[in-house]
XYZ file of C-alpha atoms in Angstrom:
786
model
C 138.283 78.665 232.953
C 140.180 80.082 230.010
C 143.904 79.404 229.894
C 144.602 83.096 229.646
C 143.415 83.628 233.193
C 146.124 81.303 234.446
C 148.995 82.647 232.407
C 148.605 86.315 231.595
C 151.334 88.312 229.926
C 154.264 89.037 232.165
C 156.095 92.280 231.576
C 158.606 91.363 228.885
C 162.200 92.468 229.083
C 165.484 91.916 227.315
C 167.578 93.448 230.098
C 171.078 91.933 230.076
C 172.030 89.678 232.945
C 174.265 91.483 235.428
C 177.653 89.771 235.478
C 178.832 91.349 238.748
C 177.030 92.479 241.869
C 175.528 95.958 241.992
C 176.909 98.088 244.802
C 175.218 101.138 246.323
C 173.359 103.853 244.401
C 170.206 103.661 246.533
C 169.748 107.421 246.549
C 170.379 107.690 242.804
C 167.887 104.934 242.072
C 165.240 106.651 244.177
C 165.948 110.038 242.583
C 165.806 108.646 239.057
C 162.559 106.782 239.788
C 161.053 110.008 241.085
C 162.122 111.877 237.943
C 160.668 109.154 235.728
C 157.343 109.413 237.542
C 157.179 113.081 236.527
C 158.883 113.054 233.131
C 158.637 110.647 230.201
C 162.337 111.050 229.349
C 165.138 110.816 231.874
C 168.711 111.138 230.605
C 171.474 109.856 232.865
C 174.562 111.909 232.089
C 178.167 111.674 233.212
C 181.674 110.773 232.026
C 182.604 107.345 230.718
C 183.021 104.688 233.389
C 180.943 106.536 236.000
C 178.278 103.815 236.053
C 175.463 105.213 233.885
C 174.731 101.885 232.208
C 174.626 99.867 235.434
C 172.390 102.471 237.051
C 170.046 102.355 234.046
C 169.922 98.541 234.225
C 169.122 98.577 237.916
C 166.545 101.349 237.510
C 164.842 99.356 234.756
C 164.935 96.197 236.859
C 163.384 98.085 239.776
C 160.503 99.070 237.484
C 159.968 95.796 235.610
C 156.521 95.235 237.118
C 155.427 98.798 236.426
C 155.191 98.642 232.626
C 152.497 96.332 231.276
C 154.138 95.837 227.901
C 157.694 95.475 229.048
C 161.077 97.112 229.327
C 163.490 97.054 226.421
C 167.237 97.717 226.571
C 169.063 98.929 223.443
C 172.874 99.108 223.451
C 174.215 101.722 221.034
C 177.874 101.755 222.066
C 179.029 99.775 219.021
C 176.720 101.442 216.482
C 178.559 103.931 214.275
C 175.996 104.784 211.570
C 173.051 106.944 212.685
C 170.938 105.578 209.823
C 170.816 102.204 211.591
C 169.575 103.588 214.909
C 165.848 102.898 214.312
C 166.651 99.435 212.925
C 168.685 98.624 216.028
C 165.884 99.785 218.323
C 163.274 97.855 216.325
C 165.398 94.712 216.437
C 165.806 94.976 220.208
C 162.002 95.134 220.533
C 161.667 91.962 218.453
C 160.191 93.724 215.428
C 161.257 91.624 212.484
C 160.651 93.914 209.522
C 158.162 91.609 207.829
C 156.120 94.627 206.709
C 157.182 97.173 204.107
C 157.029 100.047 206.620
C 160.142 101.996 207.545
C 161.740 101.212 210.891
C 160.517 104.472 212.537
C 156.989 103.807 211.262
C 157.078 100.282 212.672
C 158.306 101.536 216.033
C 155.508 104.094 216.239
C 152.892 101.539 215.188
C 154.159 98.992 217.714
C 154.500 101.366 220.670
C 151.511 103.634 220.023
C 149.130 101.684 222.275
C 151.707 100.192 224.628
C 152.743 100.991 228.169
C 156.500 100.379 227.940
C 159.927 101.616 228.976
C 162.753 101.983 226.474
C 166.349 102.182 227.733
C 168.796 103.612 225.175
C 172.389 103.172 226.324
C 175.422 105.160 225.093
C 173.687 107.838 223.025
C 176.513 110.397 223.019
C 178.039 109.555 219.624
C 174.576 109.494 217.996
C 173.063 112.263 220.071
C 171.246 114.088 217.241
C 169.745 110.904 215.782
C 168.740 109.679 219.249
C 167.123 113.007 220.062
C 165.075 112.977 216.854
C 163.928 109.363 217.257
C 163.060 109.723 220.948
C 161.179 112.953 220.289
C 159.135 111.245 217.549
C 158.321 108.253 219.727
C 157.344 110.302 222.787
C 155.074 112.558 220.723
C 153.240 109.638 219.095
C 153.280 106.964 221.817
C 151.605 108.299 224.980
C 152.290 105.193 227.098
C 156.031 105.163 226.370
C 158.765 106.341 228.718
C 162.481 106.495 227.920
C 165.658 106.294 229.973
C 168.759 107.334 228.040
C 172.416 107.267 229.052
C 174.757 109.775 227.457
C 177.809 111.853 228.217
C 175.744 114.892 227.252
C 172.019 115.752 227.389
C 169.799 115.109 224.373
C 168.345 118.626 224.635
C 164.781 117.894 223.620
C 161.539 119.113 225.112
C 160.451 117.321 228.290
C 163.880 115.865 229.073
C 164.765 115.467 232.753
C 168.540 115.339 233.190
C 170.089 113.388 236.039
C 173.820 113.785 236.492
C 175.369 110.503 237.626
C 178.203 111.304 240.005
C 181.031 108.992 241.040
C 180.563 106.891 244.135
C 181.127 108.651 247.425
C 184.778 108.435 248.514
C 186.171 108.960 252.031
C 187.775 112.375 252.621
C 191.272 112.594 254.002
C 191.353 111.816 257.689
C 188.580 109.195 257.519
C 190.467 105.932 257.782
C 188.750 103.941 260.532
C 187.384 100.678 259.130
C 183.788 101.084 260.303
C 183.597 104.596 258.891
C 185.222 103.589 255.592
C 182.630 100.882 254.970
C 179.945 103.558 254.791
C 181.428 104.881 251.536
C 180.165 103.240 248.356
C 183.497 103.468 246.524
C 185.136 101.475 249.328
C 182.294 98.952 249.214
C 182.793 98.525 245.480
C 186.549 98.058 245.844
C 186.046 95.397 248.516
C 183.392 93.606 246.441
C 185.564 93.506 243.306
C 188.671 92.646 245.363
C 186.938 89.536 246.686
C 186.432 88.337 243.120
C 190.207 88.511 242.672
C 191.364 87.554 246.172
C 188.663 85.411 247.832
C 188.102 86.412 251.428
C 189.554 89.899 250.982
C 188.645 92.131 253.941
C 189.282 95.669 255.060
C 191.929 95.394 257.790
C 194.114 97.589 259.932
C 196.999 96.949 257.544
C 195.204 97.869 254.270
C 192.456 100.355 255.224
C 194.519 103.496 254.607
C 195.657 102.202 251.222
C 192.103 101.281 250.158
C 190.832 104.707 251.207
C 193.657 106.385 249.295
C 192.961 104.340 246.146
C 189.269 105.280 246.167
C 190.085 108.971 246.754
C 192.709 109.176 244.012
C 190.391 107.432 241.541
C 187.637 109.877 242.530
C 185.073 107.129 243.131
C 184.761 106.317 239.418
C 183.424 102.717 239.318
C 185.280 101.467 236.240
C 188.569 102.953 237.478
C 188.080 101.253 240.856
C 187.321 97.923 239.173
C 190.476 98.201 237.047
C 192.487 98.933 240.191
C 190.940 96.039 242.128
C 191.984 93.436 239.546
C 195.627 94.444 240.114
C 195.418 92.761 243.506
C 196.415 89.596 241.661
C 199.939 90.997 241.433
C 200.067 93.961 243.834
C 199.002 94.682 247.400
C 196.670 97.609 248.201
C 199.705 99.480 249.567
C 201.611 98.976 246.319
C 198.662 100.165 244.243
C 198.247 103.245 246.418
C 201.970 104.030 246.297
C 201.997 103.706 242.523
C 199.129 106.188 242.231
C 200.904 108.577 244.601
C 204.323 108.285 242.950
C 202.915 108.574 239.446
C 200.436 111.359 240.008
C 201.216 112.529 236.494
C 199.379 109.464 235.203
C 196.194 111.411 235.851
C 197.211 113.895 233.166
C 197.590 111.283 230.424
C 194.116 111.929 229.108
C 193.113 114.889 226.974
C 194.224 118.122 228.657
C 190.936 119.726 227.691
C 188.778 116.916 229.059
C 186.980 117.292 232.409
C 188.966 116.068 235.410
C 187.036 112.875 236.005
C 187.236 111.980 232.340
C 191.031 112.389 232.545
C 191.041 110.119 235.600
C 189.101 107.443 233.750
C 191.324 107.741 230.706
C 194.408 107.526 232.920
C 193.098 104.396 234.652
C 192.605 102.688 231.316
C 196.031 103.922 230.221
C 197.616 102.388 233.303
C 195.925 99.055 232.524
C 197.258 99.384 228.996
C 200.800 100.013 230.268
C 200.675 96.843 232.405
C 199.810 94.648 229.418
C 202.416 92.788 227.428
C 202.908 93.613 223.755
C 200.859 90.543 222.788
C 198.044 91.530 225.153
C 197.978 95.095 223.807
C 197.784 93.803 220.250
C 194.930 91.454 221.139
C 193.178 94.310 222.974
C 193.499 96.439 219.829
C 192.454 93.771 217.336
C 189.476 92.537 219.356
C 188.092 96.098 219.391
C 186.744 95.475 215.866
C 184.060 93.090 217.170
C 180.541 94.297 217.923
C 178.267 92.555 220.394
C 180.963 90.195 221.574
C 182.976 87.376 220.045
C 184.031 83.795 220.690
C 187.347 81.951 220.705
C 187.092 80.719 217.129
C 186.522 84.252 215.840
C 189.398 85.641 217.922
C 191.763 83.069 216.467
C 190.738 83.918 212.906
C 190.693 87.697 213.252
C 193.252 88.568 215.951
C 196.038 85.969 215.745
C 199.106 87.145 213.836
C 200.567 83.653 213.348
C 200.100 79.966 214.196
C 201.745 80.407 217.575
C 199.270 83.150 218.470
C 196.405 80.861 217.409
C 197.582 78.271 219.942
C 198.104 80.882 222.668
C 194.783 82.624 222.090
C 192.874 81.002 225.007
C 195.617 82.035 227.438
C 195.839 85.566 226.032
C 192.067 86.022 226.242
C 192.078 84.780 229.822
C 194.855 87.216 230.637
C 192.749 90.129 229.369
C 189.774 88.786 231.345
C 191.967 88.684 234.452
C 192.876 92.343 233.866
C 189.169 93.281 233.350
C 189.884 94.394 229.779
C 187.484 91.730 228.564
C 184.357 90.554 230.337
C 182.858 87.134 229.692
C 179.421 85.621 229.798
C 177.928 82.280 228.831
C 175.374 82.283 226.050
C 173.803 79.110 224.647
C 176.555 77.159 226.368
C 179.406 79.134 224.771
C 181.768 81.692 226.269
C 181.552 85.147 224.697
C 183.979 87.972 225.273
C 183.194 91.679 225.031
C 184.622 95.058 225.971
C 183.042 97.978 227.744
C 182.852 101.021 225.430
C 185.641 103.111 227.055
C 188.029 100.161 226.895
C 187.009 99.325 223.340
C 187.755 102.916 222.317
C 191.315 102.618 223.697
C 191.780 99.399 221.761
C 190.546 101.004 218.536
C 192.984 103.896 219.097
C 195.905 101.485 219.443
C 194.786 99.574 216.341
C 195.098 102.825 214.387
C 198.505 103.472 215.953
C 199.642 100.013 214.818
C 198.514 100.783 211.278
C 196.391 97.623 211.252
C 192.884 99.040 211.263
C 191.932 98.241 207.660
C 193.713 94.882 207.665
C 192.009 93.650 210.836
C 188.639 94.969 209.673
C 189.131 93.005 206.446
C 190.022 89.848 208.378
C 186.926 90.397 210.519
C 184.825 90.766 207.366
C 186.327 87.659 205.783
C 185.639 85.585 208.899
C 181.959 86.536 208.949
C 181.539 85.981 205.213
C 182.946 82.487 205.714
C 180.721 81.978 208.773
C 177.615 82.811 206.737
C 178.709 80.480 203.935
C 179.464 77.665 206.388
C 176.007 78.093 207.917
C 174.452 77.803 204.461
C 176.444 74.667 203.637
C 175.532 72.987 206.936
C 171.948 74.241 207.200
C 170.532 70.839 206.244
C 171.947 68.873 209.114
C 171.985 68.076 212.810
C 173.738 71.355 213.760
C 170.985 73.576 212.378
C 169.744 74.687 215.791
C 173.308 75.502 216.826
C 173.735 77.534 213.655
C 170.543 79.494 214.259
C 171.655 80.353 217.792
C 175.179 81.212 216.635
C 174.015 83.509 213.837
C 171.618 85.236 216.229
C 174.529 86.005 218.539
C 176.595 87.418 215.683
C 174.177 89.910 214.155
C 176.179 92.882 215.456
C 179.311 91.511 213.814
C 177.494 90.888 210.545
C 176.427 94.544 210.562
C 180.025 95.700 211.138
C 181.303 93.392 208.383
C 178.701 94.684 205.930
C 179.562 98.240 206.911
C 183.171 97.564 205.915
C 182.017 96.149 202.571
C 179.999 99.283 201.914
C 182.462 101.929 203.057
C 185.661 100.453 201.569
C 185.976 100.898 197.787
C 185.919 97.653 195.842
C 184.786 95.497 198.777
C 181.067 95.132 198.000
C 181.242 91.656 196.427
C 182.040 89.795 199.693
C 179.095 91.596 201.307
C 176.818 90.254 198.583
C 178.204 86.756 199.200
C 177.378 87.108 202.888
C 173.849 88.369 202.258
C 173.133 85.703 199.658
C 174.176 82.977 202.095
C 171.833 84.205 204.830
C 168.578 83.596 202.934
C 167.208 80.887 205.242
C 168.427 82.515 208.451
C 166.994 85.846 207.340
C 163.665 84.125 206.651
C 163.673 82.503 210.076
C 164.597 85.742 211.881
C 162.631 88.177 209.718
C 165.676 90.303 208.888
C 164.076 91.694 205.765
C 164.110 95.437 206.406
C 167.801 95.801 207.373
C 168.788 93.046 204.958
C 167.183 94.739 201.985
C 168.749 98.073 202.879
C 172.166 96.430 202.839
C 171.388 94.808 199.495
C 170.332 98.167 198.041
C 173.627 99.680 199.177
C 175.870 96.858 198.011
C 174.113 96.027 194.733
C 174.650 99.620 193.623
C 178.405 99.238 194.205
C 178.923 95.852 192.508
C 176.951 96.045 189.235
C 178.872 93.365 187.300
C 176.648 90.426 186.175
C 178.305 87.758 188.295
C 176.940 84.578 189.849
C 177.373 86.242 193.262
C 175.116 89.096 192.174
C 172.558 86.589 190.870
C 172.507 84.782 194.236
C 172.171 88.109 196.061
C 169.250 89.106 193.833
C 167.602 85.773 194.572
C 167.808 86.363 198.357
C 166.647 89.976 198.002
C 163.712 88.714 195.914
C 162.612 86.234 198.612
C 162.832 88.883 201.322
C 160.943 91.473 199.256
C 158.154 88.959 198.646
C 157.951 88.218 202.367
C 157.483 91.954 202.991
C 154.713 92.133 200.400
C 156.849 94.269 198.061
C 156.002 92.185 195.008
C 156.855 94.879 192.460
C 160.429 95.059 193.736
C 160.590 91.259 193.931
C 159.721 91.122 190.231
C 162.459 93.645 189.471
C 165.007 91.491 191.279
C 163.772 88.451 189.333
C 163.996 90.215 185.973
C 167.593 91.286 186.558
C 168.537 87.826 187.814
C 167.148 86.292 184.608
C 169.210 88.732 182.522
C 172.370 87.768 184.414
C 171.518 84.088 184.027
C 171.736 84.361 180.234
C 175.185 86.013 180.484
C 176.788 83.282 182.602
C 178.995 80.619 181.011
C 177.188 77.793 182.831
C 173.614 78.975 183.429
C 171.719 77.202 186.193
C 168.123 78.357 186.405
C 167.061 76.343 189.489
C 167.649 79.192 191.966
C 165.707 81.656 189.834
C 162.878 79.194 189.125
C 162.596 78.607 192.873
C 162.404 82.361 193.586
C 159.855 82.833 190.786
C 157.699 80.069 192.249
C 157.870 81.703 195.660
C 156.835 85.109 194.296
C 153.964 83.549 192.326
C 152.716 81.985 195.560
C 152.357 85.499 197.035
C 150.620 86.867 193.939
C 148.081 84.048 194.152
C 149.098 82.498 190.808
C 149.286 78.968 192.181
C 149.561 77.183 188.826
C 152.610 79.268 187.909
C 154.040 78.719 191.358
C 153.753 74.943 191.025
C 155.229 75.064 187.520
C 158.300 77.079 188.553
C 158.861 75.061 191.729
C 158.656 71.777 189.811
C 161.299 73.057 187.373
C 163.496 74.181 190.280
C 163.130 70.787 191.933
C 164.372 69.033 188.774
C 167.406 71.329 188.693
C 168.292 70.822 192.359
C 167.876 67.056 192.073
C 170.145 66.961 189.038
C 172.993 68.561 190.975
C 172.285 66.721 194.237
C 171.409 69.818 196.263
C 169.373 68.161 199.024
C 168.992 71.352 201.074
C 167.341 73.297 198.263
C 165.297 70.225 197.304
C 163.880 70.196 200.839
C 163.250 73.954 200.748
C 161.504 73.726 197.388
C 159.376 70.751 198.473
C 158.130 72.624 201.549
C 157.082 75.628 199.437
C 155.638 73.361 196.754
C 153.553 71.574 199.379
C 152.024 74.921 200.353
C 151.264 75.805 196.733
C 149.564 72.442 196.221
C 147.573 72.830 199.457
C 146.267 76.288 198.551
C 145.517 74.992 195.038
C 143.426 72.178 196.524
C 145.637 69.311 195.351
C 146.016 67.709 198.774
C 147.432 64.381 197.580
C 150.309 66.140 195.813
C 150.778 68.389 198.843
C 151.223 65.404 201.137
C 153.470 63.701 198.598
C 155.782 66.760 198.576
C 155.695 66.766 202.380
C 156.675 63.089 202.528
C 159.649 63.727 200.237
C 160.698 66.717 202.335
C 160.593 64.660 205.538
C 162.576 61.884 203.855
C 165.371 64.393 203.231
C 165.233 66.226 206.549
C 164.306 63.753 209.288
C 167.312 61.394 208.893
C 169.722 64.321 209.407
C 167.695 65.947 212.215
C 166.950 69.088 210.202
C 164.280 71.287 211.812
C 163.390 74.397 209.820
C 162.280 72.997 206.439
C 160.654 70.045 208.190
C 158.707 72.202 210.633
C 157.083 74.145 207.797
C 156.390 70.974 205.833
C 154.679 69.413 208.876
C 152.491 72.468 209.406
C 151.476 72.580 205.737
C 150.765 68.833 205.771
C 148.471 69.436 208.745
C 146.378 71.834 206.654
C 146.269 69.345 203.769
C 145.136 66.503 206.042
C 142.523 68.758 207.675
C 141.052 69.579 204.264
C 140.902 65.830 203.655
C 138.614 65.475 206.680
C 141.024 64.157 209.334
C 141.245 66.862 212.044
C 142.811 64.544 214.626
C 145.833 63.737 212.457
C 145.950 67.355 211.314
C 146.321 68.593 214.902
C 149.018 65.967 215.520
C 150.997 67.275 212.543
C 150.557 70.890 213.639
C 151.705 69.957 217.140
C 154.843 68.371 215.716
C 155.511 71.526 213.738
C 154.892 73.764 216.741
C 157.281 71.818 218.951
C 160.027 72.292 216.389
C 159.198 75.985 216.101
C 159.420 76.312 219.870
C 162.875 74.725 219.877
C 164.028 77.251 217.267
C 162.076 80.161 218.782
C 160.865 80.849 215.247
C 158.159 83.473 215.664
C 156.488 83.358 212.240
C 156.155 79.586 212.393
C 154.733 79.743 215.927
C 152.091 82.220 214.763
C 151.120 80.038 211.795
C 150.797 76.948 214.002
C 148.637 78.804 216.544
C 146.354 79.926 213.714
C 146.202 76.490 212.097
C 145.338 74.695 215.346
C 142.637 77.285 215.972
C 141.176 76.752 212.497
C 141.179 72.968 212.832
C 139.544 72.957 216.292
C 136.817 75.594 215.849
C 134.042 72.991 216.036
C 135.446 70.892 218.887
C 136.772 73.698 221.125
C 135.521 77.126 220.001
C 136.564 78.991 223.167
C 140.110 77.648 222.962
C 140.161 78.425 219.236
C 139.219 82.038 219.986
C 142.042 82.266 222.528
C 144.500 80.888 219.977
C 143.366 83.395 217.362
C 143.965 86.167 219.906
C 147.367 84.713 220.770
C 148.272 84.495 217.072
C 147.334 88.143 216.616
C 149.795 88.996 219.360
C 152.476 87.191 217.329
C 151.506 89.035 214.151
C 151.654 92.402 215.912
C 155.154 91.639 217.186
C 156.587 90.539 213.846
C 154.590 92.931 211.641
C 152.674 90.497 209.476
C 149.425 88.488 209.385
C 147.729 85.727 207.431
C 146.611 88.375 204.919
C 150.193 88.435 203.590
C 149.527 85.185 201.725
C 146.425 84.778 199.548
C 144.495 81.728 200.682
C 145.435 81.857 204.352
C 143.453 85.016 205.086
C 140.292 83.279 203.852
C 140.856 80.408 206.304
C 141.377 82.913 209.120
C 138.167 84.787 208.310
C 136.179 81.569 208.106
C 137.460 80.458 211.518
C 136.626 83.789 213.134
C 133.104 83.660 211.681
C 132.509 80.113 212.953
C 133.838 80.796 216.446
C 131.858 84.033 216.785
C 128.749 82.187 215.690
C 129.362 79.417 218.227
C 130.238 81.651 221.206
C 128.445 84.916 220.534
C 130.269 88.234 220.214
C 130.816 88.936 223.908
C 132.213 85.498 224.736
C 134.353 85.520 221.597
C 135.854 88.912 222.468
C 136.555 87.818 226.044
C 138.314 84.637 224.886
C 140.220 86.534 222.203
C 141.446 89.100 224.747
C 142.473 86.318 227.108
C 144.599 84.709 224.378
C 145.992 88.047 223.247
C 147.427 88.628 226.735
C 149.351 85.348 226.798
C 153.111 85.196 226.532
C 154.368 83.263 223.530
C 155.390 80.391 225.817
C 151.944 80.256 227.433
C 150.236 80.407 224.031
C 152.298 77.458 222.812
C 151.411 75.469 225.932
C 147.735 76.260 225.325
C 147.967 75.108 221.709
C 149.736 71.886 222.713
C 147.335 71.200 225.600
C 150.232 71.385 228.050
C 149.766 72.747 231.521
C 152.492 74.904 232.997
C 155.403 72.759 234.160
C 154.368 69.695 232.148
C 155.861 68.357 228.942
C 153.415 66.801 226.498
C 154.027 63.424 224.893
C 156.245 63.552 221.851
C 154.294 62.647 218.704
C 155.694 60.348 216.068
C 158.178 61.968 213.764
C 159.125 64.885 216.018
C 162.611 65.021 217.516
C 163.229 64.408 221.153
C 165.724 66.568 223.004
C 168.004 63.542 223.015
C 167.960 63.554 219.205
C 169.205 67.131 219.214
C 172.071 66.499 221.620
C 175.577 65.584 220.615
C 176.755 62.074 221.462
C 178.679 63.372 224.475
C 175.697 65.440 225.683
C 173.469 62.350 225.495
C 175.978 60.339 227.529
C 176.129 63.027 230.191
C 172.341 63.552 230.265
C 171.802 59.808 230.739
C 174.249 59.762 233.658
C 172.569 62.816 235.197
C 169.254 60.940 234.958
C 170.857 58.003 236.812
C 171.790 60.292 239.693
C 175.510 60.741 239.117
C 177.167 63.976 240.242
C 179.302 66.021 237.845
C 182.430 64.706 239.555
C 181.215 61.094 239.190
C 180.397 61.685 235.518
C 183.851 63.132 234.883
C 185.419 60.034 236.430
C 183.314 57.577 234.436
C 183.924 59.350 231.101
C 187.564 60.215 231.865
C 187.101 63.920 231.183
C 187.555 67.060 233.271
C 184.791 68.058 235.666
C 184.864 71.509 234.051
C 184.039 69.854 230.721
C 181.046 68.114 232.320
C 179.912 71.443 233.804
C 180.091 73.046 230.346
C 178.112 70.242 228.660
C 175.374 70.401 231.308
C 175.184 74.167 230.984
C 174.848 73.733 227.221
C 171.999 71.240 227.652
C 170.175 73.573 230.048
C 170.631 76.589 227.787
C 169.970 74.754 224.521
C 166.581 73.420 225.557
C 165.328 76.038 227.995
C 165.770 73.930 231.143
C 166.622 75.551 234.459
C 167.687 72.668 236.684
C 169.151 69.153 236.721
C 165.725 67.886 237.820
C 164.275 68.953 234.466
C 166.990 66.999 232.654
C 166.224 63.955 234.825
C 162.458 64.229 234.218
C 162.898 64.660 230.482
C 165.355 61.790 230.079
C 163.080 59.500 232.087
C 160.134 60.434 229.870
C 162.124 59.986 226.650
C 163.300 56.546 227.690
C 159.682 55.565 228.382
C 158.524 56.978 225.034
C 161.339 55.385 223.068
C 160.480 51.913 224.401
C 156.776 52.343 223.675
C 154.933 51.857 220.416
C 155.017 54.729 217.944
C 151.764 56.054 216.470
C 151.149 54.989 212.858
C 151.949 57.567 210.164
C 149.057 59.062 208.226
C 148.974 57.914 204.619
C 146.858 59.589 202.005
C-alpha cells in the first residue's frame, strides 16, 4: 500500500490559537455559515470591539474540514501601506516569492485550482485595496471563498454582508439569576470574571450590578472584557456605580461616531484613565510594534531610563492584568500584543506625547541591531533559535523598513538591516518583498558606501534565486564599481555573489573560479561563517561540473566548520549536495544516508526549499530500488515546489536529474501506476512526505545517522538537565528542588523543549531521551571517505 493512502493531506490552516474561551454566538455562526454556502464572499461588519475577529475565527474553525486545501487567516490590523496587502496575503499562505511573478499573480496561480477559504481580518483601513484584491481572486479562482471583517462593507459584486451585533444584554427588569444567565453578555462577563477572580459566580448580591454593567456597555465584548478585569480592584457594584455616576464617560468618543463606537471608545478611555503615567507611556510606546513583541524589545524601545528597564517586566504584567496587552507563548517565549482598537489609542497618546518619531526610530534601531546580531551569530549553536526569532519578528521588520523609507535621510539603516538578512531571507524565501524594499531604499541612499555594497550583494543573491539573472548582473556590476571606490576594497563578498550567479547561468567553471577566490578572501580575514557558506555553494558547483572528489572535499571542510558549533543551515545543504556527489560515485546507500541527515536538519528548521530538494534527491537515488516510493516522493516534492513557487528547473543541472528520474520510474511502473503513485505523494502533508522519505512510520522516530544532531545537541545545558530528569520520571516540582530553581522556570524550559522540537507531551521527551541515550552509547557508523 502506498504511504499516501495512510497519510493524506489534512486541511491546512494557520488560524491563531484562541487565548480565551469563546462565548455564545451560535445563531451568528449558523447564519454566517448559511451565507457562505450561498455566497463566495461574506463580510462581517460592525464597530471595533464587537467581536468580528473572534466570530471569523470560530466560523473558520467550524469549517476547517470543508475546504480541501485549507483555511488561511490574514491579519491586516497593523498593515498601513496598501501596496503590501498582496505580499502579506501571499506570506500568510506560505508563498515564498521564489518566482519572479508579482504577488497578485502568485496568489492567482496558487489558488486557481484550490478549494480554500481565505479570512481577511481588519480590512477597513485598506478597504479599496482589499476590495480590488478579493475581486480579482474570486473572479480567477473558482474554488476560493473569502470571509472578511471590516467596519464597513467592501462593496463589490457578490458580497454578502453580515452585521455583527453586540451580545444580547438583559433589559431593565430582568435581574433574576436564572434568567440573566440566558444572555450572552452576562455569560461573557462571568467567564472573563472567573479569569480574574477564580470561582466568581452570579449571586443575589451581585446579579443586579452585573446586569447593569452589561446593559450600560451595550453588550460590546471588548468593553465587557475591559470591565471584567477591574474586578481585581473593584466589586461589580462599584463598577456599576461608576458607570452610572459617570454617564458622561460614554460621550468621550467622537461626537459624530455611532453610539456603540462611542461606547467602545469610552471603555478604552476609562481603562486609560485608570493607568498610571508609566503604564500610559508604555501603552503608547508599545503601540509601535507590529505582530507582537518580547521583553527584550520592550526594554530597548519603550524604557525611558535604566530604572524603567528594570521595572519593565512588572509594567508589562500590569498592562496584561488590565487587558491592555494580551500574551501568548510562541517557541517557548512570551509575546505581548495589542488588539487593534487598543493599539490605536496607544498610537494617539504617543502623538500627544510628541514621541512618535523618536520611538519609531528606537524601534527601527532595535530591529537593525537584531538583524545584525543574527548575522554575527548565524554560525553557532543558537541558529535555530535565531531562525524562529526572526520568523516571529517579520511584522516588526516591515514596520522598521517602512520608517527607513518614509523618513528623509533614514534609508541607510534599512540597507544595513536588509544586507544582514541574506541567509535568513534565503531560508525563508523572502525574495519578493525583500527586493521591493531594496528597490525603494537603494534609490534613496545612492552614495557608494560599504553598506550599499553589502545591500547590493544580498539583492543579487535574492534576484538570482528568483531567476532574475539580468537584474542580478546589474547589482553585481554596481557593486564592483563601488568596490573600486572604497579605501579598503575587499572583493570576497562580490566574488561569492558572482560565483552564485554563475551557478544559475550554468557557467560552472566561472562559478568555481569566483567561489575559490571568495574562499581565499574569507579565510584571510577569518570569516568562518562565509567560508562555510561558500564551501556549500562550491560543493554544488563541483557536483554539477562532475568533479565529485572536489565536491566531497568542500563538503568535508564545510562540516569541519559547522558541526563543532552545531550549525544547521549551511551543513544541511552541504550534506544534501554530498549525497548527490556520492550517488554519482556509485554508492546509493551512503548517498541516501547523507540525504536523510540533511532532511532531518531541514525538518528541524522547517526549511521548505531544502525539504523539497531532499525529497527529490532521495527519489532520484532510489528509482531502481523502490520506483513506486520514488514516484510518491516526486509527487510530494512537486507539492513543495507549488507552495514555494520554484522547481528543479531553476538551477541548470538539477532539472536534468529530475527528468531522468521521472523517465526511469515511468518506465518501471507504467504510466497509470506512476500517475497513481505521484498523486498519492502529491496529497501528502509536508510532515507525512518527510516521514515517507525517511522510512518513518507515523509516531516513530528513525535512528539518528552519524553526523546529524540529536535533539539533546540542540538543547541548552539547562534544557538537557531538565530533559534527563523528565526521562527519569521526576515531576516539575521535584526537578525544581533538585536544581534549586523555581518550578515556573522548569515549566518554561519544558514548554520550550516541547515547542522547539515539535513534541506534544512529556512522554515524547521521555521516549526521545531514552532513544538518544541508547544511540549515544552504541557504535557510530563509519564516515564515507572518497
